[in-house]
Coordinates of C-alpha atoms and ligand atoms in Angstrom, one line a residue:
M1 CA 13.3 143.9 129.8
C2 CA 13.4 146.8 132.3
G3 CA 13.7 150.4 131.1
I4 CA 14.9 153.6 132.8
V5 CA 14.2 157.2 131.9
G6 CA 15.0 160.3 134.0
Y7 CA 15.0 164.1 133.5
I8 CA 16.3 167.2 135.2
G9 CA 15.7 170.6 133.8
K10 CA 13.0 173.2 133.6
R11 CA 10.2 171.4 131.9
D12 CA 7.2 169.7 133.5
V13 CA 8.7 166.3 134.1
A14 CA 5.8 163.8 134.3
P15 CA 4.6 164.1 130.6
L16 CA 8.3 163.8 129.5
L17 CA 8.9 160.7 131.5
L18 CA 5.6 159.1 130.5
E19 CA 6.5 159.7 126.8
G20 CA 10.0 158.2 127.5
L21 CA 8.4 155.1 129.1
Q22 CA 6.1 154.7 126.0
R23 CA 9.2 154.7 123.8
L24 CA 10.7 151.9 126.0
E25 CA 7.5 149.8 125.9
Y26 CA 8.9 147.8 123.0
R27 CA 11.5 146.2 125.3
G28 CA 8.8 144.2 127.1
Y29 CA 7.6 144.9 130.6
D30 CA 4.9 144.1 133.1
S31 CA 4.6 147.2 135.3
A32 CA 5.8 150.8 135.4
G33 CA 6.4 153.6 137.9
I34 CA 7.4 157.2 138.2
V35 CA 8.8 159.5 141.0
I36 CA 9.3 163.2 140.9
A37 CA 10.7 165.9 143.2
G38 CA 7.6 167.9 144.2
R39 CA 7.7 171.7 144.0
S40 CA 7.2 171.9 147.7
G41 CA 10.0 169.4 148.5
G42 CA 9.8 165.7 149.0
L43 CA 9.4 162.9 146.5
K44 CA 6.1 161.8 145.0
A45 CA 5.7 158.4 143.4
V46 CA 3.0 156.5 141.4
K47 CA 3.3 152.9 140.3
A48 CA 1.0 150.5 138.4
K49 CA 1.0 146.9 137.3
G50 CA 0.3 146.7 133.6
R51 CA 0.9 149.1 130.7
V52 CA 2.2 152.7 130.8
R53 CA -1.3 153.9 130.0
E54 CA -2.4 152.4 133.3
L55 CA 0.3 154.3 135.1
E56 CA -0.7 157.5 133.2
A57 CA -4.3 157.1 134.4
R58 CA -3.1 157.0 138.0
V59 CA -0.8 160.1 137.8
P60 CA -2.7 162.8 139.7
K61 CA -3.5 166.1 137.9
R62 CA -1.3 168.0 140.4
F63 CA 1.9 166.1 139.9
A64 CA 4.2 169.0 139.0
G65 CA 7.9 169.0 139.2
T66 CA 11.0 169.4 137.0
T67 CA 13.1 166.4 138.1
G68 CA 12.1 162.8 138.0
I69 CA 12.9 159.2 137.2
A70 CA 10.7 156.4 135.8
H71 CA 10.9 152.7 135.0
T72 CA 9.3 149.9 133.2
R73 CA 9.8 146.6 135.0
W74 CA 10.2 143.0 133.7
A75 CA 9.7 140.7 136.7
T76 CA 12.6 138.6 137.9
H77 CA 12.3 138.7 141.7
G78 CA 8.7 138.9 142.7
A79 CA 5.5 138.8 140.6
P80 CA 4.3 141.8 138.5
S81 CA 2.5 144.0 141.0
D82 CA 2.2 147.7 142.1
E83 CA 4.4 147.0 145.1
N84 CA 7.2 145.3 143.0
A85 CA 7.2 148.1 140.4
H86 CA 10.0 150.6 140.5
P87 CA 10.9 153.2 141.8
H88 CA 11.6 151.8 145.2
L89 CA 11.5 154.3 148.0
D90 CA 13.0 153.9 151.5
T91 CA 10.8 154.0 154.6
E92 CA 11.0 157.7 155.0
G93 CA 10.3 158.3 151.3
K94 CA 13.5 160.3 150.8
V95 CA 15.5 158.0 148.5
A96 CA 14.1 156.7 145.2
V97 CA 15.9 154.1 143.0
V98 CA 15.1 152.6 139.6
H99 CA 17.2 149.6 138.7
N100 CA 17.8 147.4 135.7
G101 CA 19.8 144.2 136.2
I102 CA 19.9 141.6 139.0
V103 CA 21.4 142.0 142.5
D104 CA 22.9 138.5 143.0
N105 CA 23.4 138.8 146.7
A106 CA 20.0 140.4 147.3
S107 CA 18.8 137.8 149.8
E108 CA 21.9 138.1 152.0
L109 CA 21.7 141.9 151.9
R110 CA 18.0 141.8 152.6
A111 CA 18.5 139.5 155.6
K112 CA 21.1 141.9 157.1
L113 CA 18.9 145.0 156.5
E114 CA 15.8 143.3 158.0
A115 CA 17.9 142.2 161.0
D116 CA 18.7 145.9 161.4
G117 CA 14.9 146.7 161.4
V118 CA 14.4 147.8 157.8
V119 CA 10.9 146.9 156.6
F120 CA 10.8 146.0 152.9
A121 CA 7.8 147.1 150.8
S122 CA 8.4 144.7 147.8
E123 CA 9.8 141.3 147.0
T124 CA 12.4 142.7 144.6
D125 CA 16.1 142.4 144.7
S126 CA 16.3 146.1 143.7
E127 CA 14.9 147.4 146.9
V128 CA 18.0 146.6 148.8
I129 CA 19.9 149.3 146.9
T130 CA 17.4 151.9 148.1
H131 CA 17.8 151.0 151.7
L132 CA 21.6 150.8 151.5
I133 CA 21.7 154.3 150.1
A134 CA 19.2 155.6 152.7
R135 CA 21.2 154.1 155.6
S136 CA 24.6 155.4 154.4
Q137 CA 26.1 158.1 156.7
A138 CA 28.1 159.6 153.9
V139 CA 27.6 163.4 153.3
S140 CA 27.0 163.6 149.5
L141 CA 24.5 161.6 147.5
E142 CA 27.4 160.4 145.2
E143 CA 29.2 159.0 148.3
K144 CA 26.0 157.4 149.6
V145 CA 25.4 155.6 146.2
R146 CA 29.1 154.6 146.0
E147 CA 29.0 153.1 149.5
A148 CA 25.9 151.2 148.7
L149 CA 27.2 149.8 145.4
K150 CA 30.4 148.6 147.2
V151 CA 28.4 145.8 148.7
V152 CA 26.1 145.0 145.8
E153 CA 27.1 142.0 143.7
G154 CA 25.5 141.6 140.3
T155 CA 24.5 143.8 137.4
Y156 CA 22.9 147.2 137.6
G157 CA 22.0 150.3 135.7
I158 CA 20.5 152.7 138.2
A159 CA 19.2 156.2 138.6
V160 CA 18.8 157.7 142.1
M161 CA 17.0 160.7 143.5
H162 CA 17.2 162.0 147.1
A163 CA 14.8 164.5 148.6
D164 CA 17.8 166.2 150.4
F165 CA 19.6 166.6 147.1
P166 CA 16.8 167.9 144.8
D167 CA 19.3 169.5 142.3
R168 CA 20.6 166.2 141.0
I169 CA 20.1 162.7 139.7
V170 CA 22.9 160.1 140.2
A171 CA 23.3 157.2 137.8
A172 CA 25.6 154.2 137.8
R173 CA 26.3 151.3 135.5
N174 CA 27.6 147.8 135.9
G175 CA 26.5 145.4 133.1
S176 CA 23.2 147.2 132.3
P177 CA 23.2 150.1 129.8
V178 CA 23.0 153.7 131.0
V179 CA 23.1 156.6 128.6
L180 CA 23.0 160.3 129.4
G181 CA 21.2 162.7 127.1
I182 CA 22.8 166.1 127.0
G183 CA 20.4 169.0 126.3
E184 CA 20.3 172.8 126.6
K185 CA 20.0 173.4 130.4
E186 CA 18.4 170.0 130.7
M187 CA 19.7 166.5 131.1
F188 CA 18.3 163.0 130.6
V189 CA 19.3 159.6 131.7
A190 CA 18.0 156.4 130.1
S191 CA 18.7 152.7 129.6
D192 CA 18.2 153.1 125.8
V193 CA 18.5 156.1 123.5
A194 CA 14.9 155.4 122.3
A195 CA 13.7 157.1 125.5
L196 CA 15.4 160.4 124.9
I197 CA 16.1 160.7 121.2
S198 CA 13.1 163.0 120.6
H199 CA 14.7 165.6 122.9
T200 CA 18.4 165.3 122.2
R201 CA 20.8 163.4 120.0
Q202 CA 23.9 164.2 122.1
V203 CA 24.6 161.2 124.3
V204 CA 27.2 159.9 126.6
T205 CA 27.3 156.1 127.2
L206 CA 28.5 155.1 130.7
D207 CA 31.0 152.3 130.9
D208 CA 30.8 149.5 133.4
G209 CA 32.0 150.8 136.8
E210 CA 31.2 154.4 135.9
M211 CA 28.8 156.8 137.6
A212 CA 27.3 160.2 136.7
T213 CA 25.8 163.2 138.4
L214 CA 23.3 165.1 136.3
K215 CA 22.3 168.6 137.2
A216 CA 20.0 170.8 135.0
D217 CA 23.0 172.6 133.4
D218 CA 25.9 170.3 134.0
F219 CA 26.9 166.6 134.2
R220 CA 30.0 164.8 135.3
T221 CA 31.2 161.2 135.2
Y222 CA 33.5 159.3 137.5
T223 CA 34.4 155.8 138.4
T224 CA 32.7 154.0 141.3
S225 CA 35.9 154.6 143.2
G226 CA 35.5 158.4 142.6
T227 CA 38.1 159.2 139.9
R228 CA 36.8 161.7 137.3
T229 CA 36.4 160.3 133.8
T230 CA 36.2 162.2 130.6
A231 CA 32.9 161.9 128.7
T232 CA 32.5 163.6 125.3
P233 CA 29.0 163.6 124.0
E234 CA 28.5 161.7 120.7
T235 CA 25.7 162.3 118.2
V236 CA 23.2 159.5 117.7
E237 CA 22.7 158.9 114.0
W238 CA 19.2 157.3 114.3
E239 CA 16.3 159.7 113.7
A240 CA 13.6 160.1 116.2
A241 CA 11.1 159.3 113.4
S242 CA 12.6 155.8 113.1
Y243 CA 10.8 155.0 116.3
D244 CA 7.4 155.9 114.9
M245 CA 5.2 153.6 113.1
G246 CA 5.2 155.6 109.9
G247 CA 1.7 154.8 108.7
H248 CA 1.9 151.0 109.3
D249 CA -0.3 149.2 111.8
T250 CA 2.5 147.5 113.6
Y251 CA 6.3 148.0 113.9
M252 CA 6.8 144.5 112.6
H253 CA 5.1 145.4 109.4
K254 CA 7.0 148.6 109.1
E255 CA 10.3 146.8 109.7
I256 CA 9.6 144.1 107.2
C257 CA 8.7 146.7 104.6
E258 CA 11.8 148.8 105.3
Q259 CA 14.2 146.0 104.3
P260 CA 15.1 147.2 100.8
E261 CA 16.4 150.5 102.3
A262 CA 17.9 148.8 105.3
V263 CA 19.9 146.4 103.0
D264 CA 20.9 149.4 100.8
R265 CA 22.3 151.0 104.0
V266 CA 24.4 148.1 105.1
L267 CA 26.0 148.0 101.6
R268 CA 26.4 151.8 101.2
G269 CA 30.0 153.0 100.9
R270 CA 31.5 149.5 101.5
I271 CA 31.8 148.0 98.0
D272 CA 35.2 148.3 96.3
D273 CA 34.6 147.5 92.6
K274 CA 38.3 148.0 91.7
F275 CA 39.3 144.9 93.7
S276 CA 35.9 143.2 93.8
T277 CA 35.9 143.3 97.5
V278 CA 34.5 145.4 100.4
H279 CA 35.9 147.9 102.9
L280 CA 34.9 147.3 106.5
G281 CA 36.3 150.2 108.4
G282 CA 35.9 148.9 112.0
L283 CA 37.2 145.4 111.5
N284 CA 40.6 146.1 113.0
L285 CA 42.0 143.0 111.3
D286 CA 44.8 143.4 108.8
A287 CA 45.3 141.2 105.8
R288 CA 48.1 139.2 107.4
E289 CA 46.0 138.5 110.4
A290 CA 43.0 137.6 108.2
R291 CA 45.2 135.0 106.4
G292 CA 46.2 133.5 109.7
I293 CA 42.6 132.6 110.8
R294 CA 42.1 128.9 110.9
R295 CA 38.5 128.7 112.2
V296 CA 35.6 131.0 112.8
K297 CA 33.2 130.6 115.7
I298 CA 30.0 132.7 115.7
L299 CA 28.1 133.2 118.9
G300 CA 24.6 134.7 119.2
C301 CA 21.1 133.9 120.6
G302 CA 17.8 133.3 118.9
T303 CA 17.5 135.0 115.5
S304 CA 21.1 136.3 115.8
Y305 CA 22.3 132.7 116.2
H306 CA 20.3 131.7 113.1
A307 CA 21.8 134.7 111.2
G308 CA 25.2 133.4 112.4
M309 CA 24.5 130.0 110.9
I310 CA 24.0 131.5 107.5
G311 CA 27.1 133.7 108.2
A312 CA 29.1 130.6 108.9
S313 CA 28.1 129.0 105.6
L314 CA 29.0 132.2 103.8
I315 CA 32.4 132.4 105.4
E316 CA 33.1 128.7 104.8
G317 CA 31.9 129.0 101.2
L318 CA 33.5 132.2 100.2
A319 CA 36.6 132.4 102.4
R320 CA 37.1 128.6 102.8
I321 CA 37.6 128.9 106.5
P322 CA 35.8 126.3 108.7
A323 CA 33.1 128.1 110.5
D324 CA 30.1 127.4 112.7
S325 CA 27.6 129.2 114.8
E326 CA 26.6 128.2 118.3
P327 CA 24.1 129.6 120.9
A328 CA 26.2 131.9 123.1
S329 CA 24.2 130.8 126.1
E330 CA 25.5 127.2 125.6
F331 CA 29.0 128.1 124.6
R332 CA 29.9 130.0 127.7
Y333 CA 28.9 127.1 130.0
R334 CA 30.8 124.3 128.4
N335 CA 34.3 125.6 129.3
P336 CA 35.2 126.0 125.6
V337 CA 38.7 125.4 124.4
V338 CA 39.8 128.9 123.2
D339 CA 42.1 128.7 120.3
P340 CA 44.3 131.6 119.4
D341 CA 43.9 131.0 115.7
T342 CA 40.1 131.1 115.8
L343 CA 38.3 134.3 115.1
Y344 CA 35.3 134.6 117.4
I345 CA 32.3 136.7 116.2
A346 CA 29.6 137.8 118.6
V347 CA 26.3 138.6 116.9
S348 CA 23.6 140.7 118.5
Q349 CA 21.0 143.2 117.2
S350 CA 20.7 145.0 120.6
G351 CA 24.3 144.6 121.5
E352 CA 23.0 144.0 125.1
T353 CA 22.1 140.3 125.2
Y354 CA 23.6 139.1 128.5
D355 CA 24.5 135.6 127.3
V356 CA 26.4 137.0 124.3
L357 CA 28.1 139.7 126.4
A358 CA 29.1 137.2 129.0
A359 CA 30.5 134.9 126.2
V360 CA 32.5 137.8 124.8
Q361 CA 33.9 138.6 128.3
E362 CA 34.9 135.0 128.9
L363 CA 36.6 134.9 125.5
K364 CA 38.5 138.1 126.1
R365 CA 39.6 136.9 129.5
K366 CA 41.1 133.9 127.8
G367 CA 42.9 136.1 125.3
A368 CA 40.8 135.5 122.2
R369 CA 40.2 137.9 119.4
V370 CA 36.5 138.7 119.2
L371 CA 34.7 140.7 116.6
G372 CA 31.1 142.0 116.8
V373 CA 28.3 142.0 114.2
V374 CA 26.0 144.4 116.0
N375 CA 23.1 146.8 115.1
V376 CA 23.2 149.2 118.0
V377 CA 26.2 151.5 117.7
G378 CA 28.1 152.0 121.0
S379 CA 26.2 149.1 122.7
A380 CA 27.9 147.0 125.3
I381 CA 28.9 144.2 122.9
A382 CA 30.1 146.7 120.3
R383 CA 32.3 148.3 123.0
E384 CA 33.5 145.0 124.4
T385 CA 34.7 143.5 121.1
D386 CA 38.0 144.2 119.3
G387 CA 36.3 145.5 116.2
G388 CA 33.4 144.4 113.9
V389 CA 30.8 145.3 111.4
Y390 CA 27.7 147.4 112.2
V391 CA 24.6 146.1 110.4
H392 CA 23.0 149.5 110.0
A393 CA 19.4 148.2 110.1
G394 CA 18.2 151.3 112.0
P395 CA 16.2 150.9 115.2
E396 CA 14.2 147.7 115.4
V397 CA 11.3 148.2 117.8
C398 CA 9.2 145.1 117.3
V399 CA 10.2 142.4 119.8
V400 CA 10.6 139.9 116.9
S401 CA 13.5 140.6 114.6
T402 CA 13.1 140.9 110.9
K403 CA 15.1 143.6 109.2
C404 CA 18.0 143.0 111.6
F405 CA 18.1 139.3 110.7
T406 CA 18.3 140.2 107.0
N407 CA 20.9 143.0 107.5
T408 CA 23.0 140.8 109.8
V409 CA 23.1 138.1 107.1
V410 CA 24.1 140.7 104.5
A411 CA 26.8 142.0 106.9
F412 CA 28.1 138.4 107.1
A413 CA 28.1 138.3 103.3
L414 CA 30.3 141.4 103.3
L415 CA 32.7 139.9 105.9
A416 CA 32.9 136.6 104.0
L417 CA 33.6 138.4 100.8
H418 CA 36.3 140.5 102.5
L419 CA 38.0 137.5 104.0
G420 CA 37.5 135.5 100.8
R421 CA 39.2 138.1 98.7
I422 CA 42.1 138.3 101.1
R423 CA 42.4 134.5 100.8
D424 CA 41.5 132.5 97.7
L425 CA 38.3 133.9 96.3
S426 CA 38.8 134.9 92.7
V427 CA 38.1 138.4 91.2
A428 CA 35.3 136.8 89.1
D429 CA 33.6 135.3 92.2
G430 CA 34.0 138.6 94.1
K431 CA 32.3 140.4 91.2
R432 CA 29.5 137.8 91.1
I433 CA 28.8 138.2 94.9
I434 CA 28.9 142.0 94.6
E435 CA 26.4 141.9 91.8
G436 CA 24.2 139.6 93.8
L437 CA 24.4 142.0 96.8
R438 CA 23.5 145.0 94.7
A439 CA 20.5 143.2 93.3
L440 CA 19.1 142.4 96.8
P441 CA 17.1 145.6 97.6
E442 CA 15.1 145.4 94.3
Q443 CA 14.5 141.7 94.7
I444 CA 13.3 142.2 98.3
Q445 CA 10.9 144.8 97.0
E446 CA 9.6 142.3 94.4
I447 CA 8.9 139.8 97.2
L448 CA 7.1 142.4 99.2
T449 CA 4.7 143.1 96.4
Q450 CA 3.4 139.5 96.9
E451 CA 2.1 140.4 100.4
E452 CA -1.6 140.1 99.5
D453 CA -1.1 136.5 98.2
I454 CA 0.9 135.6 101.3
R455 CA -1.8 137.1 103.5
K456 CA -4.4 134.8 101.8
L457 CA -2.1 131.8 102.4
A458 CA -1.6 132.7 106.0
A459 CA -5.3 132.9 106.6
D460 CA -5.5 129.3 105.5
Y461 CA -2.4 128.0 107.4
A462 CA -3.5 129.9 110.6
E463 CA -5.8 127.0 111.4
A464 CA -2.9 124.6 111.9
K465 CA -2.0 123.6 115.4
S466 CA 1.5 122.7 114.5
M467 CA 3.8 123.3 111.5
M468 CA 7.0 121.8 110.1
F469 CA 9.7 123.8 108.4
I470 CA 12.4 122.0 106.3
G471 CA 15.4 123.0 104.3
R472 CA 18.8 121.7 103.4
V473 CA 22.2 123.1 104.0
R474 CA 21.7 126.9 103.3
G475 CA 18.0 126.4 103.5
Y476 CA 18.0 124.9 107.0
P477 CA 18.8 128.1 109.0
V478 CA 16.1 129.8 106.9
A479 CA 13.7 127.0 108.1
L480 CA 14.8 127.5 111.7
E481 CA 14.4 131.2 111.6
A482 CA 11.0 131.0 109.9
S483 CA 9.7 128.5 112.5
L484 CA 11.0 130.8 115.4
K485 CA 9.2 133.7 113.8
L486 CA 5.9 131.8 113.6
K487 CA 6.2 130.5 117.2
E488 CA 7.1 133.9 118.6
I489 CA 4.1 135.9 117.2
S490 CA 1.4 133.4 116.3
Y491 CA 2.0 130.9 119.2
I492 CA 1.6 128.1 116.7
H493 CA 3.9 125.2 117.6
A494 CA 6.5 124.8 114.9
E495 CA 9.5 122.5 114.3
A496 CA 12.4 123.0 111.9
Y497 CA 14.5 120.2 110.6
P498 CA 17.0 119.6 107.9
A499 CA 14.9 118.0 105.1
S500 CA 17.5 115.1 105.1
E501 CA 16.5 114.3 108.7
L502 CA 12.8 113.8 108.0
K503 CA 13.0 110.0 107.7
H504 CA 15.1 109.8 110.8
G505 CA 12.1 110.6 113.0
P506 CA 10.0 113.7 112.3
L507 CA 8.2 112.1 109.3
A508 CA 6.1 110.4 112.0
L509 CA 4.4 113.7 112.6
I510 CA 3.3 114.3 109.1
E511 CA -0.4 114.1 108.5
P512 CA -2.9 116.4 106.8
A513 CA -3.3 118.6 109.9
M514 CA 0.5 119.3 110.1
P515 CA 1.5 121.4 107.1
T516 CA 5.1 121.7 106.0
V517 CA 6.9 124.8 104.7
A518 CA 9.7 123.7 102.5
I519 CA 12.7 125.9 101.4
V520 CA 13.4 124.8 97.9
P521 CA 16.1 126.9 96.2
D522 CA 17.1 126.1 92.6
D523 CA 20.6 124.9 93.5
S524 CA 22.5 121.6 93.6
L525 CA 20.1 120.2 96.2
L526 CA 16.9 120.8 94.3
E527 CA 16.3 117.1 93.5
K528 CA 17.0 116.2 97.1
N529 CA 14.4 118.8 98.3
R530 CA 11.9 117.5 95.8
A531 CA 12.4 114.0 97.2
A532 CA 11.7 115.2 100.7
M533 CA 8.5 116.8 99.4
E534 CA 7.6 113.5 97.8
E535 CA 7.9 111.8 101.1
I536 CA 5.6 114.3 102.7
K537 CA 3.0 114.0 100.0
A538 CA 3.1 110.2 100.3
R539 CA 1.9 110.8 103.9
S540 CA -0.9 113.2 102.8
G541 CA 1.0 116.2 104.2
R542 CA 0.2 119.7 102.9
I543 CA 3.2 121.6 101.6
L544 CA 3.9 125.3 101.1
A545 CA 7.1 125.7 99.1
V546 CA 9.3 128.8 99.0
A547 CA 11.1 128.3 95.7
H548 CA 12.5 129.8 92.5
R549 CA 10.1 128.0 90.3
D550 CA 6.7 126.3 90.8
Q551 CA 6.9 123.1 92.7
E552 CA 4.5 120.4 91.5
K553 CA 4.6 118.5 94.8
A554 CA 3.6 121.5 96.8
D555 CA 0.0 122.6 97.4
H556 CA 1.2 126.3 97.1
T557 CA 4.5 127.8 96.0
I558 CA 5.7 131.3 96.9
L559 CA 8.1 132.3 94.2
V560 CA 11.2 134.4 95.1
P561 CA 13.6 135.9 92.6
K562 CA 16.9 134.0 92.1
N563 CA 20.2 135.5 93.3
E564 CA 23.6 133.8 93.7
D565 CA 23.2 130.5 95.5
E566 CA 25.2 131.9 98.5
L567 CA 22.8 134.8 98.9
D568 CA 19.5 133.0 98.2
P569 CA 18.8 132.4 101.9
I570 CA 18.5 136.2 102.4
L571 CA 15.6 136.4 100.0
M572 CA 13.9 133.1 101.0
G573 CA 13.5 134.3 104.6
I574 CA 11.5 137.4 103.6
P575 CA 8.1 135.8 102.5
L576 CA 8.2 133.7 105.6
Q577 CA 8.4 136.9 107.8
L578 CA 5.2 138.0 106.0
L579 CA 3.7 134.5 106.5
A580 CA 4.3 134.6 110.3
Y581 CA 3.0 138.2 110.4
H582 CA -0.2 137.5 108.6
T583 CA -0.8 134.2 110.5
A584 CA -0.5 136.1 113.8
L585 CA -2.7 138.9 112.5
A586 CA -5.4 136.3 111.4
L587 CA -5.2 134.9 115.0
G588 CA -5.5 138.4 116.6
R589 CA -2.2 138.3 118.3
D590 CA -0.3 141.2 119.9
I591 CA 2.3 141.3 117.1
D592 CA 4.7 143.9 118.4
K593 CA 4.6 142.6 122.0
P594 CA 4.3 138.8 122.0
R595 CA 3.5 137.2 125.3
N596 CA 6.4 136.4 127.6
L597 CA 9.1 137.9 125.4
A598 CA 11.3 141.0 125.7
K599 CA 13.3 142.8 123.0
S600 CA 16.6 142.8 124.8
V601 CA 17.4 139.9 127.1
T602 CA 19.8 141.7 129.5
V603 CA 19.6 139.1 132.2
E604 CA 20.6 135.4 132.1
Ligands
AGP701 C1 14.1 137.5 117.6 O1 12.8 137.5 116.9 C2 14.0 137.2 119.0 N1 13.1 138.1 119.7 C3 15.2 136.8 119.8 O2 15.5 135.5 119.4 C4 16.5 137.6 119.6 O3 17.0 137.5 118.3 C5 17.5 137.2 120.7 O4 17.0 137.4 122.0 C6 18.9 137.8 120.5 O5 18.8 139.2 120.6 P1 20.0 140.2 120.1 O6 20.1 140.0 118.6 O7 19.5 141.5 120.5 O8 21.2 139.7 120.8

């Protein structure tokens, strides 16, 4: 999705902004642009369809200045092109705007502006904001922006420059993240800390309805109606180095390999051996309230929805509270009955996914209690929820989620254990789960050592046009997630079904050219899973099993170490991340930036 970065200070701005744009590349984009305040006055802009390196190639040698804003665009209104790339300048070239989000009433505003003689240079919704600011008769830039935003409906994170006010950048937020980076006599603005973290770790996150004025040695924040707000900079914990590839060929590979440490981080400081439970500081849910929960509804999208499915089975199993997971995008459109005794949990790696955020807002409006299971500290969903559990996976740069999926499931295991121990889970079972959790990092490491074998298998399966993934109960979300991973990066068609559903239809697809990946844990359903493999073999289907012991019916078995039944899904997903990765690699795919996908889906 779109990215913003801006700078005001003493340094040469163009290289800083281009570096910031590169750090935002992971979000997915189709064009980029930059505008600076030239030393001799006036704004100078360059835009390019394609990658940041194409923009860089177009930036002239003499492009000097110390204030500028830049953008990576993900097309919503108008195709990817030079013209539609941001920043958008007004006809006189005095005002420049970069915008994330969607202006819902853009066509209406555009028609009015065109009737007044404004000539648009792009097909975007964003350009209306530029012209509204340019036409405002207000005296200050802040007032001009405020006036313009009064008539804009929709979501925005914007940064604005004006040739008549070269000493400042004005930013505003409504539904699209905006962070300010506070430096020594220099200030940054960005849509994501990734763009500024190599320069400062002191950040201020704007709230919806908040604006900011950045000058080189000062910043102030205020509401869109002009009332001053207090903003105390917070220190970002993530290291700038977390955004580097650290010797790996892709971010995905790095993030798969980081999982032992990531899991260690989500557990750190939370286990309470005395009471065989865990402490979750930010939950804001006391024991009495926890006992009063009658249902749990988990909401997320994509991988987070799948992590929520495993979370639901952990909560149901350990805390004995009925629980389920639903795509947030569906939930919010079916006018759900909101029950005061239900605990709602919003799951999101980025904490920005629009559908999840909108579901949270709808629930809050109806008086529900909503917790968040989120990776990005201080993100929109983290701020909007009543409390929650951070998953502490560290920044995830690859568009496809791996370590965040694993850490989210572990965070759910912690929450389930916590709720369970407040309710009816015995000390012995609490201990058993804690031991299982503690064993995870080493067991993940053990799986990672099989990478070479998995790579060989992947080279073989990469020839398939279509693949089936099956599992039962706890294994089914693992199958769903593994099939999503394969689709996302290899573009091989994949289906995921509960193994029990095979004979109700999908068995018709089975033939030698359609291999099946079967999730076969050593649990009470082992025989049932074996029977499903038997059915596939009888139709000459090839099988790759992920199991705790060799499976006779399978053509290949990837062995994973056994943990507690409840925690096995965490381990069973890991070899399948490697399988998707090496399949995509064998097919020569752009692993970190798969086609048509973006890291954070901040629009509907
Ligand atoms: C994961 O591989 C996907 N890229 C996607 O399904 C993602 O999980 C989904 O868009 C939700 O994102 P979130 O966790 O940041 O809310």
